[in-house]
Amino acid sequence: DVEAVRRRRFKVVVDAVNSVGGVVIPALLEELGCEVVRLNCEPTGEFAHNPEPLPENLTEISEVIRKEGADLGIVVDPDVDRLAFVMESGEMFVEEYTLVAVADYVLRHRKGNTVSNLSSSRALSDITARYEGCSYSAAAVGEVNVVKKMKETGAVIGGEGNGGVIFPELHYGRDALVGVALFLTYFAGLNVTMSELRASYPAYYASKNKIELRPEIDVDNILATIKNRYSGERVNDIDGVKIDFAECWVHLRKSN
């Protein structure tokens, strides 16, 4: 809803890590009537910091948001398929919640199913359950796997917890531009701050750890042992082993 966003005249700080996002994200925001504060938006390809949109890499934008009194910050990765928001406080909205918020908006207007990968936040499943007749499905990690599951279930929105939003009405690919437009339309209709919106969602926390594997380690045997040991719980083995407990979950998988 272009006019709804224009009426709000949001002040937005953009960190595009000196890649192509520095061209397209400010252009989109200005078309939507936002005041844009550019940060690392020269598309030189020389990344100003580690390009992964994680809190430890985004200290600069947090300071600028507070200094400018901005409504929010927008961070994209170099190929603009991952989208992370920063709240007016300078704290991360947390990229796991990008898809959660966008899905909340889409489901308010179009009932349907949702999909994310097995390593994404349970919050998407919780939000989907708030809408009658809507169901959540999990796919193996990887955009292609999520898209396949979305097509199988006829999902109206999906993506990955790394800030990847997939809106099939437009196309089956992670797209930060789509995520920005959908989120700002949603946010424009709410009389809350980013912090207040974030507080309205289930508060989950993630710990992601990597173990360096040696050739002699039989990973498949380890995963099979874990699956057997926790057979009394809800176990999903389409991508490694994921064990769902009442209050939390654990996912063990081989990456690439």
mmCIF file of C-alpha atoms in Angstrom, residues 1-8 31-33 185:
data_model
loop_
_atom_site.group_PDB
_atom_site.id
_atom_site.type_symbol
_atom_site.label_atom_id
_atom_site.label_comp_id
_atom_site.label_asym_id
_atom_site.label_seq_id
_atom_site.Cartn_x
_atom_site.Cartn_y
_atom_site.Cartn_z
ATOM 1 C CA ASP A 1 0.000 0.000 0.000
ATOM 2 C CA VAL A 2 2.178 2.787 -1.344
ATOM 3 C CA GLU A 3 -0.005 5.650 -0.146
ATOM 4 C CA ALA A 4 -0.247 4.268 3.395
ATOM 5 C CA VAL A 5 3.544 4.113 3.633
ATOM 6 C CA ARG A 6 3.959 7.582 2.122
ATOM 7 C CA ARG A 7 1.629 9.075 4.732
ATOM 8 C CA ARG A 8 3.828 7.789 7.540
ATOM 9 C CA GLU A 31 9.528 5.964 -3.977
ATOM 10 C CA LEU A 32 7.580 4.989 -0.849
ATOM 11 C CA GLY A 33 8.020 8.481 0.603
ATOM 12 C CA THR A 185 2.879 -1.640 4.448
#
